[in-house]
CSV table of C-alpha atoms in Angstrom, one decimal:
chain,number,residue,atom,x,y,z
A,1,MET,CA,-19.7,9.4,93.1
A,2,ASN,CA,-18.5,13.0,92.7
A,3,ILE,CA,-18.6,13.0,88.9
A,4,LYS,CA,-16.9,16.5,88.7
A,5,LYS,CA,-13.9,15.2,90.8
A,6,GLN,CA,-13.8,12.0,88.8
A,7,LEU,CA,-13.6,13.8,85.5
A,8,GLN,CA,-10.9,16.1,86.8
A,9,ASN,CA,-8.8,13.1,87.8
A,10,LEU,CA,-9.4,11.5,84.4
A,11,TYR,CA,-8.3,14.6,82.7
A,12,LEU,CA,-5.2,14.8,84.9
A,13,TYR,CA,-4.5,11.2,84.0
A,14,GLU,CA,-4.5,12.2,80.3
A,15,ILE,CA,-2.0,15.0,81.0
A,16,ILE,CA,0.5,12.7,82.8
A,17,SER,CA,0.1,9.8,80.3
A,18,GLY,CA,0.7,12.1,77.4
A,19,LEU,CA,4.2,13.1,78.7
A,20,GLN,CA,5.8,10.3,76.7
A,21,ILE,CA,9.1,12.0,75.8
A,22,VAL,CA,10.8,8.8,74.5
A,23,ASP,CA,8.0,7.6,72.2
A,24,ALA,CA,8.8,10.0,69.3
A,25,VAL,CA,12.5,9.2,69.3
A,26,TRP,CA,12.8,5.7,70.7
A,27,VAL,CA,14.2,4.5,67.3
A,28,LEU,CA,16.9,7.2,67.4
A,29,LEU,CA,17.8,6.3,71.0
A,30,LEU,CA,18.2,2.7,70.1
A,31,LEU,CA,20.3,3.5,67.0
A,32,SER,CA,22.5,5.8,69.2
A,33,ARG,CA,23.3,2.8,71.4
A,34,GLY,CA,24.6,0.8,68.5
A,35,PHE,CA,21.5,-1.2,67.6
A,36,SER,CA,20.7,-1.7,63.9
A,37,LEU,CA,17.6,-0.7,61.9
A,38,ALA,CA,16.8,-4.5,61.6
A,39,GLN,CA,16.8,-4.8,65.4
A,40,THR,CA,14.6,-1.7,65.8
A,41,GLY,CA,12.2,-3.3,63.3
A,42,ILE,CA,12.2,-6.6,65.4
A,43,ALA,CA,11.6,-4.5,68.5
A,44,GLU,CA,8.6,-2.8,66.9
A,45,GLY,CA,7.2,-6.0,65.6
A,46,PHE,CA,7.6,-7.7,69.0
A,47,PHE,CA,5.7,-4.8,70.6
A,48,HIS,CA,2.7,-5.3,68.3
A,49,VAL,CA,2.8,-9.1,68.8
A,50,VAL,CA,2.7,-8.8,72.5
A,51,SER,CA,0.0,-6.1,72.2
A,52,MET,CA,-2.1,-8.3,69.9
A,53,CYS,CA,-1.8,-11.3,72.3
A,54,CYS,CA,-2.5,-9.4,75.5
A,55,GLU,CA,-5.2,-7.0,74.4
A,56,ILE,CA,-8.2,-9.1,75.2
A,57,PRO,CA,-6.8,-10.7,78.4
A,58,SER,CA,-6.0,-7.2,79.7
A,59,GLY,CA,-9.6,-6.1,79.0
A,60,MET,CA,-10.9,-9.2,80.8
A,61,LEU,CA,-8.6,-8.4,83.7
A,62,SER,CA,-9.9,-4.9,83.9
A,63,ASP,CA,-13.5,-6.1,84.0
A,64,MET,CA,-12.6,-8.7,86.6
A,65,ILE,CA,-10.5,-6.7,89.2
A,66,GLY,CA,-11.7,-3.2,88.4
A,67,ARG,CA,-10.6,-0.3,86.3
A,68,LYS,CA,-8.8,1.7,89.0
A,69,LYS,CA,-6.6,-1.2,90.0
A,70,THR,CA,-5.8,-1.9,86.3
A,71,LEU,CA,-4.7,1.7,85.7
A,72,ILE,CA,-2.5,1.6,88.8
A,73,LEU,CA,-0.9,-1.6,87.5
A,74,ALA,CA,-0.5,-0.1,84.0
A,75,GLY,CA,1.7,2.7,85.4
A,76,LEU,CA,3.9,0.3,87.4
A,77,VAL,CA,4.4,-1.9,84.4
A,78,SER,CA,5.3,1.1,82.2
A,79,ALA,CA,7.9,2.2,84.8
A,80,ALA,CA,9.3,-1.4,84.9
A,81,GLY,CA,9.6,-1.3,81.1
A,82,SER,CA,11.5,1.9,81.1
A,83,LEU,CA,13.9,0.6,83.8
A,84,CYS,CA,14.7,-2.4,81.6
A,85,MET,CA,15.7,0.0,78.8
A,86,ILE,CA,18.3,1.5,81.2
A,87,ALA,CA,19.4,-1.7,82.8
A,88,THR,CA,21.5,-3.2,80.0
A,89,ASP,CA,22.4,-3.2,76.4
A,90,TRP,CA,21.5,-6.8,75.9
A,91,PHE,CA,18.9,-7.0,73.1
A,92,GLY,CA,16.9,-9.6,74.9
A,93,VAL,CA,16.2,-7.2,77.7
A,94,ILE,CA,15.3,-4.5,75.2
A,95,LEU,CA,12.6,-6.9,73.8
A,96,VAL,CA,11.4,-7.4,77.4
A,97,SER,CA,11.1,-3.7,77.8
A,98,MET,CA,9.1,-3.4,74.6
A,99,GLY,CA,6.8,-6.2,75.8
A,100,LEU,CA,6.2,-4.5,79.1
A,101,ASN,CA,5.4,-1.3,77.4
A,102,ALA,CA,3.0,-3.1,75.1
A,103,PHE,CA,1.3,-4.7,78.1
A,104,SER,CA,1.0,-1.4,79.9
A,105,TYR,CA,-0.6,0.1,76.8
A,106,ASN,CA,-3.0,-2.9,76.7
A,107,LEU,CA,-3.9,-2.3,80.4
A,108,VAL,CA,-4.9,1.3,79.7
A,109,SER,CA,-6.6,0.6,76.4
A,110,GLY,CA,-10.2,-0.2,77.1
A,111,THR,CA,-9.9,0.5,80.8
A,112,ARG,CA,-9.8,4.2,80.5
A,113,GLU,CA,-12.7,4.3,78.1
A,114,ALA,CA,-14.8,1.9,80.2
A,115,LEU,CA,-14.1,3.8,83.5
A,116,THR,CA,-15.1,7.1,81.8
A,117,TYR,CA,-18.3,5.8,80.3
A,118,ASP,CA,-19.4,3.9,83.4
A,119,SER,CA,-18.7,6.9,85.6
A,120,LEU,CA,-21.0,9.0,83.5
A,121,LEU,CA,-23.5,6.2,83.3
A,122,GLU,CA,-23.6,5.8,87.1
A,123,SER,CA,-24.2,9.5,87.4
A,124,GLY,CA,-27.0,9.4,84.7
A,125,GLN,CA,-24.9,11.5,82.3
A,126,GLU,CA,-23.9,9.0,79.7
A,127,GLU,CA,-25.0,11.3,76.9
A,128,ARG,CA,-21.9,13.4,77.7
A,129,TYR,CA,-19.5,10.6,76.8
A,130,LEU,CA,-18.7,11.9,73.3
A,131,LYS,CA,-17.9,15.3,74.6
A,132,VAL,CA,-15.8,14.0,77.5
A,133,SER,CA,-13.9,11.5,75.3
A,134,CYS,CA,-13.1,14.3,72.8
A,135,ILE,CA,-11.8,16.5,75.6
A,136,GLN,CA,-9.7,13.5,76.9
A,137,GLU,CA,-8.3,12.9,73.4
A,138,ASN,CA,-7.5,16.6,72.9
A,139,ILE,CA,-5.6,16.8,76.2
A,140,TYR,CA,-3.6,13.7,75.5
A,141,LEU,CA,-2.8,14.8,71.9
A,142,GLY,CA,-1.9,18.3,73.0
A,143,VAL,CA,0.5,17.1,75.6
A,144,PHE,CA,2.0,14.5,73.3
A,145,ALA,CA,2.4,17.3,70.6
A,146,LEU,CA,4.5,19.3,73.0
A,147,THR,CA,6.7,16.3,73.6
A,148,ASN,CA,7.4,16.2,69.9
A,149,LEU,CA,8.9,19.7,70.2
A,150,LEU,CA,11.3,18.3,72.9
A,151,THR,CA,12.8,15.7,70.6
A,152,VAL,CA,16.1,17.6,70.3
A,153,VAL,CA,16.2,17.9,74.1
A,154,THR,CA,15.4,14.3,74.6
A,155,VAL,CA,18.1,13.1,72.3
A,156,THR,CA,20.6,15.5,73.9
A,157,LEU,CA,19.7,14.1,77.4
A,158,GLY,CA,20.7,10.6,76.3
A,159,TYR,CA,18.7,7.4,76.7
A,160,ARG,CA,19.4,6.9,80.4
A,161,LYS,CA,18.1,10.2,81.6
A,162,ALA,CA,15.2,10.1,79.1
A,163,TYR,CA,14.0,6.7,80.3
A,164,LEU,CA,14.5,7.7,83.9
A,165,ILE,CA,12.0,10.5,83.3
A,166,SER,CA,9.8,7.9,81.7
A,167,VAL,CA,10.0,5.8,84.9
A,168,VAL,CA,8.8,8.8,86.9
A,169,GLN,CA,6.0,9.4,84.4
A,170,GLY,CA,4.8,5.8,84.9
A,171,LEU,CA,4.8,6.1,88.6
A,172,LEU,CA,2.9,9.4,88.4
A,173,CYS,CA,0.2,7.7,86.3
A,174,SER,CA,-0.2,5.1,89.0
A,175,ALA,CA,-0.5,7.9,91.6
A,176,VAL,CA,-3.2,9.7,89.7
A,177,ALA,CA,-5.0,6.4,89.1
A,178,TRP,CA,-5.1,5.9,92.8
A,179,ARG,CA,-7.1,9.1,93.1
A,180,LEU,CA,-9.9,7.7,90.8
A,181,SER,CA,-13.1,6.2,92.1
A,182,GLU,CA,-14.1,2.7,91.1
A,183,THR,CA,-17.6,2.5,89.6
A,184,LYS,CA,-20.2,0.2,91.1
A,185,ILE,CA,-22.3,-0.3,88.0
A,186,GLY,CA,-21.7,-3.8,86.5
A,187,ARG,CA,-19.8,-4.9,89.6
A,188,GLU,CA,-22.7,-5.7,92.0
A,189,LYS,CA,-21.9,-9.5,91.9
A,190,LYS,CA,-18.1,-9.1,91.9
A,191,LYS,CA,-16.0,-10.4,94.8
A,192,GLU,CA,-13.5,-8.1,96.4
A,193,LYS,CA,-10.9,-10.9,96.7
A,194,LEU,CA,-10.6,-13.5,93.9
A,195,THR,CA,-9.0,-16.9,94.2
A,196,LEU,CA,-7.2,-18.5,91.2
A,197,ALA,CA,-10.3,-20.7,90.7
A,198,ASP,CA,-12.5,-17.6,90.8
A,199,MET,CA,-10.3,-15.9,88.2
A,200,GLY,CA,-10.3,-18.9,85.9
A,201,ARG,CA,-14.1,-19.2,86.1
A,202,GLU,CA,-14.5,-15.4,85.5
A,203,LEU,CA,-12.2,-15.5,82.5
A,204,LYS,CA,-14.2,-18.3,81.0
A,205,ASN,CA,-17.4,-16.4,81.6
A,206,TYR,CA,-16.0,-13.3,80.0
A,207,SER,CA,-14.9,-15.3,77.0
A,208,VAL,CA,-18.3,-16.8,76.5
A,209,GLU,CA,-20.1,-13.5,77.0
A,210,SER,CA,-17.8,-11.6,74.6
A,211,ILE,CA,-18.1,-14.2,71.8
A,212,ARG,CA,-21.9,-14.3,72.2
A,213,PHE,CA,-22.0,-10.4,72.0
A,214,LEU,CA,-19.8,-10.3,68.9
A,215,VAL,CA,-21.8,-13.1,67.2
A,216,GLU,CA,-25.1,-11.3,67.9
A,217,ASN,CA,-23.8,-7.8,67.0
A,218,SER,CA,-22.0,-8.1,63.6
A,219,LEU,CA,-22.5,-4.4,63.0
A,220,VAL,CA,-20.1,-3.7,65.9
A,221,CYS,CA,-17.6,-6.2,64.5
A,222,ARG,CA,-17.6,-4.4,61.1
A,223,ARG,CA,-17.1,-1.1,62.7
A,224,MET,CA,-14.1,-2.5,64.6
A,225,LEU,CA,-12.6,-3.9,61.5
A,226,VAL,CA,-12.8,-0.5,59.7
A,227,CYS,CA,-11.4,1.3,62.7
A,228,GLY,CA,-8.5,-1.1,62.8
A,229,ALA,CA,-7.6,-0.8,59.2
A,230,VAL,CA,-7.9,3.0,58.9
A,231,SER,CA,-6.1,3.6,62.3
A,232,ALA,CA,-3.2,1.2,61.3
A,233,GLY,CA,-2.8,3.0,58.0
A,234,CYS,CA,-2.6,6.4,59.6
A,235,TYR,CA,-0.1,5.2,62.3
A,236,ILE,CA,2.2,3.6,59.7
A,237,VAL,CA,2.2,6.9,57.8
A,238,TYR,CA,3.1,8.7,61.1
A,239,MET,CA,6.0,6.2,61.6
A,240,MET,CA,7.4,6.4,58.1
A,241,MET,CA,6.9,10.1,57.7
A,242,GLN,CA,10.1,10.8,59.6
A,243,GLU,CA,12.2,9.1,56.9
A,244,HIS,CA,10.0,10.5,54.1
A,245,LEU,CA,10.3,14.1,55.3
A,246,VAL,CA,14.1,13.7,55.2
A,247,GLU,CA,13.9,12.4,51.7
A,248,CYS,CA,11.8,15.4,50.8
A,249,GLY,CA,14.7,17.6,51.8
A,250,LEU,CA,13.9,18.5,55.5
A,251,SER,CA,16.8,18.4,57.9
A,252,ALA,CA,16.5,15.6,60.4
A,253,LYS,CA,16.7,18.0,63.4
A,254,TRP,CA,13.5,19.7,62.2
A,255,VAL,CA,11.4,16.6,61.9
A,256,GLY,CA,9.6,17.3,65.2
A,257,ILE,CA,7.9,20.4,63.7
A,258,PRO,CA,5.9,18.5,61.0
A,259,LEU,CA,5.1,15.8,63.6
A,260,LEU,CA,3.7,18.6,65.8
A,261,VAL,CA,1.5,19.7,62.8
A,262,LEU,CA,0.1,16.2,62.5
A,263,SER,CA,-0.8,16.2,66.2
A,264,LEU,CA,-2.5,19.6,65.8
A,265,PHE,CA,-4.6,18.2,63.0
A,266,SER,CA,-5.5,15.2,65.2
A,267,MET,CA,-6.6,17.6,67.9
A,268,ALA,CA,-8.8,19.5,65.4
A,269,GLY,CA,-10.3,16.1,64.4
A,270,ALA,CA,-11.0,15.2,68.0
A,271,THR,CA,-12.8,18.6,68.4
A,272,LEU,CA,-14.7,18.0,65.2
A,273,GLY,CA,-15.8,14.6,66.4
A,274,GLU,CA,-17.9,16.2,69.1
A,275,LYS,CA,-19.8,18.2,66.5
A,276,MET,CA,-20.5,15.1,64.4
A,277,GLY,CA,-22.8,13.5,67.0
A,278,ARG,CA,-26.0,13.9,65.0
A,279,VAL,CA,-24.6,13.1,61.5
A,280,ASN,CA,-25.6,9.8,60.0
A,281,LEU,CA,-22.9,7.4,61.0
A,282,ARG,CA,-23.0,5.3,57.8
A,283,LYS,CA,-22.6,8.4,55.6
A,284,LEU,CA,-19.9,9.8,57.9
A,285,LEU,CA,-17.9,6.6,57.9
A,286,PHE,CA,-18.2,6.1,54.1
A,287,PHE,CA,-17.3,9.6,52.9
A,288,GLY,CA,-15.0,10.4,55.8
A,289,GLY,CA,-13.3,7.0,55.5
A,290,LEU,CA,-12.7,7.4,51.8
A,291,LEU,CA,-11.3,10.9,52.3
A,292,THR,CA,-9.0,9.6,55.0
A,293,CYS,CA,-7.7,6.9,52.7
A,294,LEU,CA,-7.2,9.4,49.9
A,295,PHE,CA,-5.1,11.6,52.2
A,296,ILE,CA,-3.1,8.6,53.4
A,297,SER,CA,-2.1,7.9,49.7
A,298,ALA,CA,-1.4,11.6,49.1
A,299,SER,CA,1.0,11.7,52.1
A,300,GLY,CA,3.6,10.1,49.8
A,301,SER,CA,3.9,13.3,47.8
A,302,SER,CA,7.5,14.5,47.1
A,303,VAL,CA,6.4,18.0,47.8
A,304,LEU,CA,7.0,18.7,51.5
A,305,ILE,CA,4.0,20.9,52.2
A,306,VAL,CA,1.6,18.7,50.3
A,307,SER,CA,2.9,15.6,52.1
A,308,VAL,CA,2.5,17.2,55.6
A,309,LEU,CA,-0.9,18.7,54.8
A,310,ALA,CA,-2.3,15.4,53.4
A,311,ALA,CA,-0.9,13.4,56.4
A,312,GLY,CA,-2.4,16.0,58.8
A,313,LEU,CA,-5.8,15.8,57.2
A,314,ALA,CA,-5.7,12.0,57.3
A,315,HIS,CA,-4.9,12.0,61.0
A,316,GLY,CA,-7.6,14.6,61.7
A,317,LEU,CA,-10.3,12.7,59.9
A,318,GLU,CA,-9.2,9.5,61.5
A,319,GLU,CA,-9.6,11.0,65.0
A,320,MET,CA,-13.0,12.3,64.2
A,321,LEU,CA,-14.2,8.9,62.8
A,322,MET,CA,-12.7,6.8,65.6
A,323,LEU,CA,-14.2,8.9,68.4
A,324,ARG,CA,-17.7,8.9,66.8
A,325,ILE,CA,-17.6,5.1,66.2
A,326,GLU,CA,-16.4,4.4,69.7
A,327,ASN,CA,-19.2,6.5,71.1
A,328,GLU,CA,-21.8,4.5,69.2
A,329,ASN,CA,-20.2,1.2,70.2
A,330,GLN,CA,-20.1,2.1,73.9
A,331,LYS,CA,-23.9,2.5,73.8
A,332,MET,CA,-24.2,-1.2,72.8
A,333,PHE,CA,-21.7,-2.6,75.4
A,334,SER,CA,-22.8,-3.9,78.8
A,335,SER,CA,-20.8,-2.6,81.8
A,336,GLU,CA,-19.8,-6.2,82.7
A,337,ILE,CA,-17.7,-6.7,79.6
A,338,ARG,CA,-17.2,-3.1,78.5
A,339,ALA,CA,-13.3,-3.0,78.8
A,340,THR,CA,-13.1,-6.4,77.1
A,341,MET,CA,-15.1,-5.2,74.1
A,342,VAL,CA,-13.0,-2.1,73.7
A,343,SER,CA,-9.9,-4.3,73.9
A,344,VAL,CA,-11.3,-6.4,71.1
A,345,SER,CA,-11.3,-3.3,68.9
A,346,SER,CA,-7.7,-2.5,70.0
A,347,MET,CA,-6.6,-6.1,69.3
A,348,LEU,CA,-7.9,-5.8,65.7
A,349,TYR,CA,-5.8,-2.7,65.3
A,350,SER,CA,-2.8,-4.6,66.5
A,351,VAL,CA,-3.5,-7.4,64.1
A,352,PHE,CA,-3.6,-5.0,61.2
A,353,MET,CA,-0.3,-3.4,62.4
A,354,VAL,CA,1.4,-6.8,62.6
A,355,VAL,CA,0.4,-7.5,59.0
A,356,LEU,CA,0.6,-4.1,57.4
A,357,SER,CA,3.7,-2.7,59.1
A,358,PRO,CA,6.2,-5.2,57.6
A,359,VAL,CA,4.3,-5.2,54.2
A,360,ALA,CA,4.5,-1.4,54.0
A,361,GLY,CA,8.2,-1.5,55.0
A,362,TRP,CA,8.9,-4.0,52.3
A,363,ILE,CA,7.1,-2.0,49.7
A,364,ALA,CA,9.0,1.2,50.8
A,365,LYS,CA,12.3,-0.6,50.5
A,366,GLU,CA,11.7,-2.3,47.2
A,367,TYR,CA,9.8,0.6,45.5
A,368,SER,CA,9.3,3.8,47.5
A,369,ILE,CA,7.5,5.2,50.6
A,370,ALA,CA,5.0,6.9,48.2
A,371,ALA,CA,4.1,3.4,46.9
A,372,ALA,CA,3.7,2.1,50.4
A,373,PHE,CA,1.4,5.0,51.3
A,374,THR,CA,-0.6,4.5,48.2
A,375,GLY,CA,-1.0,0.8,49.0
A,376,LEU,CA,-2.1,1.6,52.5
A,377,GLY,CA,-4.7,4.0,51.2
A,378,ILE,CA,-6.2,1.6,48.7
A,379,PHE,CA,-6.4,-1.3,51.3
A,380,ALA,CA,-8.1,0.9,53.9
A,381,ALA,CA,-10.5,2.3,51.2
A,382,GLY,CA,-11.4,-1.3,50.3
A,383,MET,CA,-12.3,-2.0,54.0
A,384,VAL,CA,-14.5,1.1,54.1
A,385,CYS,CA,-16.4,0.0,50.9
A,386,VAL,CA,-16.8,-3.5,52.1
A,387,PHE,CA,-18.3,-2.3,55.4
A,388,VAL,CA,-20.9,-0.1,53.6
A,389,LEU,CA,-21.8,-2.6,51.0
A,390,TRP,CA,-22.2,-5.4,53.6
A,391,GLU,CA,-24.4,-3.2,55.8
A,392,ARG,CA,-26.7,-2.3,52.9
A,393,ARG,CA,-27.0,-5.9,51.8
């Protein structure tokens, strides 16, 4: 394998996949079509339910048929989801679109990380993974940050043109994935063509091997739980910040600028993650995790600058922690079930989102967004403390 060319294509994939112009304003686009806030909430919940249910099966599929084919499929599914958004105003089709987008996300999640690590492992350069994954994350976040600045343009284009661009983006992702090389490591005994019986047998084997690994490696499970809780808390802050910023006195048309600031903090955190490779992970997770939770709670401040700064610091620290933990976990995964294991971590995040998102929304409605952010921070801090105390015991 030409590892230089492989990494270049992986970086190009991050650039194209980050061009998600509708992700920052999909709620506004639905509202502009006459859908209610309740319906957008249902759509968001349906996305996470599908994501939760399909996360592990998608990882198994990636381990079974190969990472390259899975990424090609992900782009096609994403394009299909965007087409559904254009096809009709029937809410049932909107939910189908959200489901397809969730499945596309599942197909990429775990697959991209597994392909990157195994490519480096096959080339004898696995020690570069933390640096490479930080570069990938920074590329994705940087491109996505630029799309936040285009929110006014996206809304002006209207949902049809915006989602048509999204269709093209999905197809381009598949085209770039086609240029990637499949790794051979961990696939020595794989068949090129699988029958339904073969697939059923393989899925059973993956399930048994995955459960055995998790039972024998409880440390990895605890790391995954902490990652899921902290990441979910930060993402809910990101979602609710749009409304909170308006409540703080910011005009709705300028919301994209603070969101860009959050993305810049995330990029800084991804860069910092590479520098933390030699720091004791337990201490980093404990102190960094508690600081993240503190800033999640402080994001509910009524002072605009304080709120944006706190949310930015929370997102930056979260990126640093997640990249470091993923790097340590990858060292413990075998190539045969690598994508499945990463998908387990993503599934736990989806589980937290399904539970915490409606709870935070209810608290925000009944009390305030500040109360919701405080509750999220306290819950995530509890998870961090449990992890450390459990490991010491």
